[in-house]
Amino acid sequence: MSQIITPDLVDLDLPGTDRVAATRALAERLVAAGRVTDLDGFLADVAAREAQMPTGLEGGIGIPHARSAHVSEPSLAFGRCAAGVDFGAEDGPAHLVFLIAAPDGEGAEHMKILASLARRLIHASFKDGLNQAADPAAAATFITQEIAA
Amino acid sequence: MKLVAVTSCPTGIAHTYMAAEALSEAAKAAGHELEVETQGSAGLDRLDPATIAAADAVIFAADVEVRERDRFDGKPTVVAKVKDGINRPAELIERAVAAAAEAPAASTPAAAVPAAGVSPATKAEEGASWAGRLRGWLMTGVSYMIPFVAAGGILIALAFLIGGPEIASKVNGGTFDGHTYKGVSDLTLILNQFGVAGVMFKIGATSFSMLVPILAGFIAYAMADRPGLVPGVVAGLLASAVGAGFLGGLIGGLLAGAIVLQLVRLDVPRAIAGVMPVVIIPLVSTLVVGFVMLVVVGKPIASATNGMTGWLNGLGDSNKILLGLIVGAMMAFDLGGPVNKVAYTFGLASLSAGNLNIMAAVMAAGMTPPIALALATVVRPKLFNDAERKAGEAAWLLGASFITEGAIPFAAADPVRVIPSMMAGSAVTGALSMAFDATSRAPHGGIWVVGLIGHPLLYLVAILAGIGVSAASVVALKSRRILVPSGDAVAAAAPSSRGVVAA
């Protein structure tokens, strides 16, 4: 199995628009990498999840995500946005956006990698590392290492 | 402080694990132990029941229904959104600690036990009436005993079927239809000596020997939880040893439970408190209850037994029908206990003296109780709970095989109504058997020794009459109970650990 994130799934200059546009921009990278097979179908699944409860978290994080039939393998697209994108968190817009794509179905094994990713998200050191990442390759490597730790 | 948490969210891929991680970090920072169960897409790693049992409080950071939530019943609980687990984990930990502090001390053994899977089938609900709780305790003992009755009784009946009813005398030694058997000399040779039927009989008899210990043990367990088991089982073993039967075991179990409950409540010095559950409580409770069973209960039973035997011998042939009435009622009084034994032994003694009538009356009277109860569970299933209805299915065969013990589960669960009903029917059967001049050359075997019965058709009429009387009586008495509103805990016999929290 490949890594859940590669440099081409990182956008360190995500435009500060709304969450739909930001999510679409990241999702297009997943499509280009062949990890998402149907852009609109996948975005509809993400929007449905977002409608249940906004995925913005305190501390400037947005984690739009979905389990979708249009996802071929567990994947993460990461965007950094200086201006911030509103993901519905009470304390303001998100500067770090993690689009998490999980294949549908109940394969517990490959879900564990996403569980490890989620566990890293709450650590300040993880956010700091991503805020300081110089380029997409560094960000992807950093995330991969953190999840493996 | 020991805490547990469950986290869950709609998608189960992100928030569940973030909340788990955040809560763990916050607990660590505050100096508490926390184990989290993540109910997410990576599967459900159930918390160890022991961990849940040891936890002082529970945190649910969950946006979807917590799965198998009843595992946490009775624990101080903090309920929150999964996002609160992520954004405000320290606050949730604080609330859990506060909830644990407010809750009544969870240190009594009764509160510390059973997690899902080990809770008994029935437990008296807290707050139920005294009678309801008593019935709950008895039902717990009965529900654990029933499999022993069914397994043992059916094995014995099958052994009769395969090896002939004389198999019991062959294995145990004794006289059957004029033949005297020595019994098995060496258990390892049982298969060679007596074949499969002999082996089955021995296994069945061994299962039966556990009826009273299991009954007493789990009555005490229902009252006092795990610490009750040792004194209860020992009380039951001693009740069997001194011939006190299931009623002796029932009393022994209640006594054992009561003693443990008192010991648990004792205010002891700190130095001793540590060894209370492991050493002091088992030791003292077993010693006290064992002493009572062996010394206080044993002697009176022995002298009562001798007294009754002498009395029966004195009655002699004065009035055959009265004698049949008396031995019949005695057979059903304690279903294998001391009174039953006196009647049965009297029948055996008469048999070896050449009087075949009394043996026939005794056997017939011993067959009616299980069959009458089996019939009652079919006619009025609503008057019996699930465990009793199951016991009823096996009771047909047990009764037909003159295994009176098949009625014990019913009698132990509700002695006040069941025992008089059974005595009435068995007395009728005993008296009729004598009146019809029925005879039996076999000391046991029930329906399987019909060839050794004199006047078999009238004998059958006597048995059916008793069954009718007993079944009608028990239905009538139990129906009256339903009309009286009472806090009957057993009506809600669902497996649950809810009743476990100590008052």
XYZ file of C-alpha atoms in Angstrom:
652
model
C 0.000 0.000 0.000
C 1.272 3.450 -0.839
C 1.562 6.314 1.615
C -1.648 8.093 2.479
C -0.083 11.365 1.408
C 2.447 12.301 -1.271
C 3.911 15.747 -2.152
C 1.417 16.210 -5.001
C -1.423 15.974 -2.464
C -0.116 19.000 -0.578
C -1.081 22.594 -1.313
C 0.751 25.061 0.897
C -0.976 28.051 -0.670
C -4.621 27.108 -0.537
C -6.734 30.111 -1.614
C -8.724 31.631 1.231
C -12.170 31.123 -0.186
C -15.079 29.135 1.257
C -14.967 25.536 2.462
C -16.638 24.173 -0.659
C -14.021 25.697 -2.956
C -11.164 24.711 -0.648
C -12.425 21.153 -0.424
C -12.841 20.969 -4.198
C -9.295 22.219 -4.783
C -7.886 19.509 -2.545
C -10.202 16.864 -3.976
C -8.951 17.651 -7.489
C -5.483 16.626 -6.341
C -6.854 13.306 -5.133
C -8.513 12.781 -8.519
C -5.289 13.676 -10.363
C -3.432 11.112 -8.224
C -5.991 8.473 -9.123
C -7.127 8.035 -5.523
C -10.619 9.430 -6.111
C -12.475 8.143 -9.141
C -15.390 10.572 -9.314
C -14.826 14.159 -8.201
C -18.454 15.251 -7.910
C -19.569 12.028 -6.321
C -16.859 12.264 -3.709
C -17.551 15.959 -3.022
C -21.227 15.145 -2.542
C -20.252 12.577 0.117
C -17.992 15.095 1.859
C -20.720 17.740 1.761
C -23.202 15.285 3.223
C -20.848 14.611 6.120
C -20.177 18.317 6.577
C -23.916 18.953 6.752
C -24.272 16.599 9.731
C -21.827 18.617 11.788
C -19.193 21.151 10.654
C -15.719 19.658 10.744
C -13.894 22.795 11.861
C -12.041 22.322 15.136
C -10.688 24.822 17.623
C -7.103 25.789 16.919
C -7.534 26.545 13.228
C -8.123 23.106 11.808
C -10.653 21.861 9.283
C -11.047 18.182 8.597
C -13.565 17.665 5.808
C -13.838 13.915 5.328
C -15.991 11.123 4.029
C -16.181 7.435 3.518
C -17.065 7.140 -0.116
C -17.489 4.519 -2.801
C -15.494 6.834 -5.084
C -12.299 6.460 -3.034
C -9.865 3.731 -4.008
C -7.474 3.889 -1.050
C -7.194 5.761 2.255
C -5.821 9.169 1.384
C -5.091 12.585 2.797
C -4.864 15.870 0.930
C -3.393 18.680 2.981
C -3.804 22.404 2.414
C -2.305 25.319 4.259
C -4.121 28.637 4.004
C -2.747 31.873 5.433
C -6.043 33.733 5.009
C -8.067 30.952 6.594
C -11.134 29.011 5.469
C -14.261 28.897 7.578
C -15.060 25.298 8.570
C -17.576 26.239 11.224
C -15.302 26.176 14.254
C -16.322 28.555 17.016
C -12.926 30.204 17.332
C -12.424 31.218 13.716
C -11.309 29.947 10.335
C -9.060 26.996 9.664
C -5.510 27.537 8.502
C -4.720 23.843 8.185
C -7.157 21.831 6.104
C -7.041 18.028 6.019
C -9.258 16.357 3.444
C -9.514 12.748 4.538
C -10.778 10.221 1.997
C -11.695 6.763 3.157
C -12.922 3.935 0.966
C -16.391 2.666 1.731
C -16.808 -0.648 3.486
C -15.669 -2.047 6.744
C -11.997 -2.905 6.126
C -10.757 -2.216 9.624
C -7.084 -2.759 8.825
C -6.572 0.107 6.416
C -8.708 2.390 8.551
C -6.098 2.189 11.276
C -3.761 4.469 9.367
C -6.463 7.139 9.274
C -7.067 6.599 12.961
C -3.374 7.265 13.638
C -3.576 10.401 11.510
C -6.578 11.625 13.496
C -4.757 10.997 16.756
C -1.821 13.164 15.569
C -4.128 16.073 14.691
C -4.701 17.100 18.281
C -1.017 17.501 19.102
C 0.392 21.035 19.006
C 3.725 19.710 17.736
C 1.988 18.252 14.691
C 0.381 21.587 13.824
C 3.642 23.443 14.436
C 5.528 21.099 12.138
C 3.044 21.686 9.349
C 3.016 25.438 9.824
C 6.778 25.398 9.407
C 7.021 22.998 6.473
C 9.025 24.690 3.702
C 7.638 22.781 0.731
C 5.089 20.088 -0.160
C 7.666 17.312 -0.027
C 8.687 18.295 3.512
C 5.036 18.459 4.618
C 4.251 15.028 3.147
C 7.333 13.459 4.700
C 6.550 15.060 8.057
C 2.974 13.739 8.068
C 4.096 10.261 7.032
C 6.670 10.164 9.818
C 4.255 11.458 12.429
C 1.676 8.809 11.581
C 4.250 6.050 11.715
C 5.517 7.240 15.097
C -8.367 7.901 39.683
C -9.271 5.234 37.156
C -11.441 6.359 34.240
C -12.736 4.831 31.064
C -14.143 6.575 27.996
C -15.958 5.701 24.814
C -15.619 7.908 21.748
C -17.650 7.685 18.572
C -18.730 9.886 15.681
C -20.895 9.576 12.554
C -18.156 8.702 10.069
C -15.877 6.963 12.479
C -12.626 7.951 10.839
C -11.524 11.224 12.429
C -13.284 12.672 15.477
C -13.505 9.325 17.265
C -9.744 8.997 17.356
C -8.999 12.664 17.910
C -11.239 12.691 20.976
C -9.655 9.488 22.237
C -6.190 10.944 21.883
C -7.149 14.291 23.415
C -8.819 12.651 26.411
C -5.855 10.353 26.980
C -3.452 13.307 26.906
C -5.623 15.340 29.250
C -5.972 12.446 31.696
C -2.246 11.890 31.693
C -1.637 15.594 32.332
C -4.075 15.530 35.266
C -2.513 12.393 36.703
C -5.389 9.960 36.086
C -5.490 6.586 34.404
C -7.744 6.508 31.357
C -8.531 3.737 28.902
C -10.529 4.666 25.821
C -12.658 2.482 23.627
C -12.872 3.917 20.114
C -16.051 2.868 18.387
C -14.919 3.828 14.920
C -14.357 2.314 11.518
C -11.111 0.646 12.558
C -13.225 -1.756 14.554
C -14.343 -1.928 18.119
C -11.654 -2.874 20.622
C -13.795 -3.591 23.621
C -12.543 -2.456 26.978
C -11.676 -5.318 29.288
C -14.685 -5.889 31.589
C -12.248 -5.859 34.500
C -11.093 -2.379 33.472
C -14.683 -1.168 33.355
C -15.395 -2.773 36.718
C -12.388 -1.013 38.250
C -13.190 2.391 36.739
C -14.401 5.177 39.028
C -16.236 6.989 36.255
C -17.089 6.802 32.561
C -16.903 9.471 29.858
C -18.998 9.153 26.723
C -17.731 11.547 24.067
C -20.072 10.319 21.407
C -22.303 11.714 18.690
C -23.801 8.339 17.871
C -25.292 5.779 20.191
C -22.665 4.094 22.341
C -22.623 0.417 21.453
C -23.268 -2.098 24.249
C -23.809 0.727 26.643
C -25.199 -1.582 29.349
C -21.638 -2.657 30.111
C -21.244 0.666 31.905
C -24.505 0.569 33.848
C -24.254 1.856 37.352
C -21.048 3.856 36.838
C -20.882 7.606 37.379
C -21.092 8.923 33.845
C -20.240 12.095 31.944
C -22.002 12.447 28.598
C -20.641 14.873 26.028
C -20.312 15.563 22.309
C -17.354 14.055 20.559
C -16.140 17.586 19.764
C -16.056 18.379 23.468
C -13.690 15.461 23.801
C -11.418 17.104 21.257
C -11.770 20.763 22.214
C -12.236 20.510 25.985
C -10.778 17.187 27.106
C -9.440 18.495 30.417
C -12.869 19.789 31.360
C -14.450 16.365 30.689
C -11.811 14.660 32.819
C -12.557 17.123 35.629
C -16.288 16.453 35.357
C -15.683 12.696 35.464
C -13.563 13.034 38.593
C -16.269 15.143 40.197
C -18.957 12.620 39.223
C -16.918 9.814 40.761
C -16.495 11.786 43.969
C -20.223 12.482 44.241
C -21.247 8.893 43.604
C -21.750 6.641 46.622
C -18.560 4.829 47.533
C -18.000 2.193 44.901
C -15.716 0.196 47.127
C -18.085 -2.441 48.436
C -17.586 -5.714 46.616
C -21.180 -5.702 45.517
C -20.536 -2.657 43.376
C -17.226 -3.808 41.986
C -18.487 -6.828 40.176
C -19.918 -8.296 37.446
C -19.397 -6.878 34.053
C -21.282 -8.080 31.022
C -21.180 -11.767 30.474
C -20.657 -12.845 34.041
C -23.736 -11.368 35.619
C -26.106 -14.037 36.812
C -29.270 -14.704 34.909
C -31.351 -13.210 37.644
C -30.606 -10.778 40.383
C -32.831 -9.082 42.826
C -33.449 -5.520 41.794
C -32.463 -2.935 44.296
C -35.472 -1.471 46.030
C -37.683 -4.477 45.406
C -39.761 -5.715 48.306
C -38.136 -8.076 50.762
C -40.122 -10.999 49.373
C -39.261 -9.984 45.836
C -35.571 -9.871 46.629
C -35.739 -13.231 48.382
C -37.378 -14.719 45.319
C -34.717 -13.106 43.140
C -31.954 -14.730 45.185
C -33.637 -18.113 45.062
C -34.231 -17.792 41.315
C -30.553 -17.039 40.728
C -29.600 -20.239 42.507
C -32.268 -22.150 40.637
C -31.265 -20.833 37.227
C -27.697 -22.032 37.742
C -28.913 -25.368 39.102
C -31.310 -26.236 36.267
C -28.626 -27.353 33.783
C -27.296 -29.775 36.391
C -30.788 -31.167 36.911
C -31.395 -31.489 33.181
C -28.003 -32.963 32.257
C -27.874 -35.329 35.210
C -31.502 -36.352 35.129
C -31.599 -37.061 31.425
C -28.356 -39.051 31.588
C -29.794 -41.159 34.399
C -33.042 -41.684 32.505
C -31.128 -42.671 29.357
C -29.019 -45.062 31.409
C -32.242 -46.712 32.617
C -33.445 -46.910 29.047
C -30.254 -48.473 27.699
C -29.100 -50.598 30.608
C -32.408 -51.307 32.300
C -33.477 -49.681 35.563
C -31.357 -52.100 37.548
C -28.307 -50.158 36.342
C -28.606 -47.880 39.382
C -28.384 -50.801 41.761
C -25.592 -52.352 39.711
C -23.453 -49.226 39.915
C -24.325 -48.102 43.436
C -24.839 -51.544 44.905
C -28.167 -52.713 46.256
C -31.032 -55.060 45.648
C -33.213 -54.947 42.555
C -36.004 -57.420 41.943
C -34.393 -60.080 44.089
C -30.862 -59.649 42.740
C -28.230 -58.151 44.994
C -25.417 -56.177 43.412
C -22.084 -55.207 44.934
C -21.755 -51.932 43.076
C -18.790 -50.686 41.107
C -15.517 -51.733 42.708
C -13.161 -49.483 40.803
C -14.417 -46.472 38.846
C -11.818 -46.991 36.120
C -13.441 -50.358 35.377
C -16.982 -49.014 35.150
C -17.151 -49.206 31.365
C -15.993 -52.837 31.342
C -18.251 -53.844 34.240
C -21.470 -52.022 33.399
C -21.101 -50.719 29.868
C -22.148 -47.379 28.464
C -25.289 -47.306 30.585
C -23.199 -47.655 33.733
C -20.951 -44.802 32.646
C -23.946 -42.608 31.818
C -25.576 -43.363 35.140
C -22.431 -42.466 37.046
C -21.994 -39.193 35.151
C -25.651 -38.319 35.699
C -25.414 -39.125 39.379
C -22.313 -36.958 39.680
C -24.096 -34.036 38.035
C -26.951 -34.592 40.481
C -24.584 -34.503 43.426
C -23.890 -30.861 42.495
C -27.524 -29.730 42.643
C -27.524 -28.587 46.226
C -24.006 -27.048 46.243
C -24.773 -25.076 43.088
C -28.147 -23.967 44.430
C -26.689 -22.818 47.739
C -23.606 -21.289 46.148
C -25.520 -19.129 43.706
C -28.146 -18.084 46.212
C -25.285 -16.680 48.275
C -23.713 -15.244 45.122
C -26.937 -13.429 44.267
C -26.981 -11.880 47.725
C -23.352 -10.998 48.262
C -21.705 -11.351 44.843
C -18.459 -13.200 44.400
C -17.519 -13.405 48.077
C -20.753 -15.313 48.674
C -19.816 -18.192 46.388
C -17.355 -20.019 48.656
C -19.438 -20.183 51.838
C -22.530 -20.892 49.742
C -21.022 -23.847 47.874
C -19.509 -25.267 51.060
C -22.855 -24.866 52.837
C -24.504 -26.777 50.006
C -21.933 -29.579 50.081
C -22.385 -29.919 53.820
C -26.169 -29.831 53.481
C -25.859 -32.807 51.128
C -23.388 -34.530 53.449
C -25.642 -34.270 56.510
C -28.654 -35.262 54.445
C -30.403 -31.909 54.723
C -31.446 -31.948 51.077
C -32.268 -28.929 48.946
C -34.148 -27.177 51.731
C -31.005 -27.427 53.866
C -28.963 -26.079 50.967
C -31.440 -23.265 50.423
C -31.158 -22.196 54.044
C -27.385 -22.665 53.981
C -27.087 -20.468 50.899
C -29.196 -17.693 52.413
C -27.199 -17.904 55.620
C -23.888 -17.769 53.742
C -25.027 -14.712 51.783
C -26.227 -12.959 54.908
C -22.980 -13.621 56.751
C -20.886 -12.257 53.896
C -23.073 -9.150 53.650
C -22.502 -8.505 57.347
C -18.745 -9.047 57.067
C -18.501 -6.684 54.110
C -20.211 -3.949 56.085
C -17.915 -4.302 59.084
C -15.823 -1.256 59.782
C -12.372 -2.723 60.150
C -8.983 -1.136 60.803
C -7.064 -0.160 57.692
C -4.405 -2.799 58.263
C -6.993 -5.571 58.076
C -9.119 -4.016 55.332
C -6.575 -5.067 52.696
C -6.859 -8.762 53.471
C -10.616 -8.726 54.074
C -11.734 -9.831 50.597
C -8.992 -12.404 50.022
C -8.579 -13.988 53.420
C -10.907 -12.847 56.181
C -14.284 -12.880 54.444
C -13.927 -16.307 52.781
C -12.385 -17.799 55.902
C -14.827 -16.475 58.482
C -17.974 -16.865 56.409
C -17.128 -20.442 55.407
C -16.191 -21.391 58.941
C -19.367 -19.973 60.436
C -21.789 -21.325 57.864
C -19.996 -24.680 57.756
C -20.162 -24.971 61.529
C -23.861 -24.234 61.474
C -24.581 -26.798 58.763
C -22.458 -29.510 60.284
C -23.084 -29.087 63.984
C -26.300 -27.131 64.409
C -28.327 -28.468 61.472
C -26.865 -31.963 61.145
C -27.840 -33.409 64.523
C -31.510 -32.382 64.608
C -31.953 -33.724 61.095
C -30.466 -37.052 62.102
C -32.721 -37.349 65.154
C -35.776 -36.177 63.202
C -34.974 -38.806 60.591
C -34.765 -41.509 63.224
C -37.963 -40.273 64.856
C -39.907 -40.350 61.600
C -38.605 -43.780 60.691
C -39.708 -45.131 64.043
C -43.089 -43.482 63.622
C -43.619 -45.015 60.178
C -42.624 -48.428 61.481
C -45.086 -47.969 64.337
C -47.899 -47.205 61.899
C -47.180 -50.557 60.323
C -50.183 -52.079 58.620
C -52.732 -50.326 60.821
C -54.261 -48.402 57.925
C -52.851 -48.980 54.473
C -54.470 -45.998 52.823
C -53.397 -43.598 55.556
C -49.873 -44.952 55.306
C -49.894 -44.371 51.537
C -51.134 -40.840 52.107
C -48.356 -40.135 54.582
C -45.448 -41.610 52.639
C -46.776 -39.931 49.501
C -46.787 -36.502 51.126
C -43.358 -37.160 52.603
C -41.902 -37.994 49.193
C -42.946 -34.591 47.880
C -42.080 -32.582 50.970
C -38.398 -32.105 50.232
C -37.904 -33.971 46.945
C -34.807 -35.936 47.854
C -34.183 -34.329 51.231
C -34.322 -36.017 54.648
C -38.097 -36.492 54.828
C -38.193 -37.922 51.338
C -35.327 -40.225 52.274
C -37.183 -41.520 55.321
C -40.191 -42.425 53.201
C -38.078 -43.966 50.477
C -35.975 -45.961 52.926
C -39.170 -47.148 54.574
C -40.320 -48.318 51.150
C -37.020 -50.139 50.581
C -37.162 -51.795 53.994
C -40.741 -52.939 53.327
C -39.650 -54.242 49.934
C -36.907 -56.390 51.420
C -39.377 -57.571 54.069
C -41.680 -58.712 51.286
C -44.284 -55.899 51.380
C -44.390 -54.635 47.804
C -47.264 -52.164 48.278
C -45.381 -49.433 50.065
C -42.574 -49.424 47.508
C -45.155 -48.939 44.778
C -46.826 -46.059 46.623
C -43.494 -44.387 47.313
C -42.364 -44.616 43.720
C -45.668 -43.377 42.311
C -45.686 -40.433 44.725
C -42.144 -39.587 43.692
C -43.062 -39.520 40.017
C -45.921 -37.057 40.198
C -44.190 -33.795 41.242
C -41.931 -33.262 38.189
C -44.666 -34.325 35.772
C -47.268 -32.141 37.475
C -44.960 -29.134 37.220
C -44.093 -29.890 33.621
C -47.817 -30.010 32.923
C -48.380 -26.727 34.759
C -45.720 -24.946 32.693
C -47.514 -26.045 29.545
C -51.036 -25.269 30.734
C -50.207 -21.877 32.247
C -46.806 -20.817 30.878
C -47.343 -17.243 32.067
C -47.147 -18.343 35.692
C -43.555 -19.450 35.224
C -40.460 -17.616 34.139
C -38.220 -18.661 31.305
C -35.848 -20.735 33.422
C -38.742 -22.631 34.937
C -40.323 -23.328 31.554
C -37.003 -24.773 30.375
C -36.838 -26.915 33.485
C -40.364 -28.046 32.711
C -39.275 -29.507 29.371
C -36.885 -31.918 31.074
C -39.222 -32.601 33.983
C -41.513 -34.881 31.958
C -38.770 -37.426 31.460
C -37.402 -37.041 34.966
C -40.778 -37.606 36.568
C -41.535 -40.591 34.371
C -38.188 -42.047 35.454
C -38.965 -41.505 39.185
C -36.313 -38.790 39.440
C -38.204 -36.601 41.896
C -35.371 -34.059 41.906
C -36.757 -32.743 38.625
C -39.174 -30.711 40.736
C -36.476 -29.066 42.844
C -35.973 -26.019 40.607
C -39.640 -25.125 41.017
C -39.736 -25.884 44.710
C -36.564 -23.921 45.430
C -37.817 -20.906 43.505
C -41.183 -20.780 45.242
C -41.267 -23.272 48.113
C -44.332 -21.876 49.841
C -46.622 -22.509 46.878
C -44.957 -25.430 45.170
C -44.253 -27.779 48.093
C -47.829 -27.960 49.470
C -49.174 -28.440 45.950
C -46.776 -31.296 45.302
C -47.518 -32.880 48.672
C -51.255 -32.828 47.999
C -50.926 -34.651 44.679
C -48.347 -37.146 45.931
C -50.488 -37.924 48.970
C -53.422 -38.676 46.681
C -51.216 -40.859 44.486
C -49.748 -42.711 47.478
C -53.166 -43.349 48.996
C -54.676 -44.500 45.683
C -51.746 -46.785 44.952
C -52.311 -48.468 48.299
C -56.065 -48.591 47.765
C -55.597 -50.230 44.363
C -53.223 -52.739 45.968
C -50.536 -51.897 43.399
C -47.137 -53.468 43.969
C -43.596 -52.857 42.797
C -40.737 -55.314 42.809
C -38.344 -52.553 41.710
C -36.933 -49.887 44.066
C -36.586 -47.341 41.267
C -37.060 -46.887 37.539
C -40.475 -45.274 37.225
C -42.217 -45.961 33.953
C -39.325 -48.173 32.817
C -40.149 -50.858 35.391
C -43.801 -51.136 34.458
C -43.191 -54.862 33.940
C -42.429 -55.274 37.629
C -45.590 -53.477 38.764
C -48.658 -55.291 39.979
C -51.960 -53.749 38.766
C -50.128 -51.463 36.322
C -53.249 -49.814 34.868
C -54.681 -48.803 38.216
C -51.176 -47.741 39.225
C -51.166 -45.388 36.232
C -54.560 -44.037 37.289
C -53.151 -43.296 40.757
C -50.209 -41.414 39.230
C -52.410 -39.425 36.833
C -54.757 -38.456 39.652
C -51.859 -37.095 41.695
C -50.499 -35.217 38.695
C -53.914 -33.618 38.185
C -54.215 -32.574 41.834
C -50.684 -31.161 42.018
C -50.845 -29.311 38.722
C -54.229 -27.796 39.554
C -53.045 -26.760 43.027
C -49.867 -25.125 41.844
C -51.675 -23.254 39.070
C -54.309 -22.078 41.527
C -51.777 -20.916 44.124
C -49.552 -19.198 41.594
C -52.504 -17.478 39.931
C -53.433 -15.937 43.252
C -49.945 -14.538 43.563
C -50.243 -12.751 40.237
C -53.377 -10.981 41.425
C -51.582 -9.622 44.467
C -49.429 -6.689 43.354
C -45.959 -7.230 44.692
C -42.501 -6.012 43.846
C -41.613 -9.231 42.176
C -38.097 -8.814 40.916
C -38.059 -11.980 38.917
C -40.712 -10.890 36.501
C -37.946 -8.871 34.915
C -35.492 -11.699 34.628
C -33.553 -10.096 31.811
C -29.800 -10.611 32.014
C -28.592 -7.343 33.348
C -26.018 -6.062 35.718
C -28.296 -3.277 36.761
C -29.136 -4.620 40.176
C -25.511 -4.794 41.137
C -24.948 -1.362 42.559
C -24.852 -1.615 46.302
C -27.208 0.450 48.349
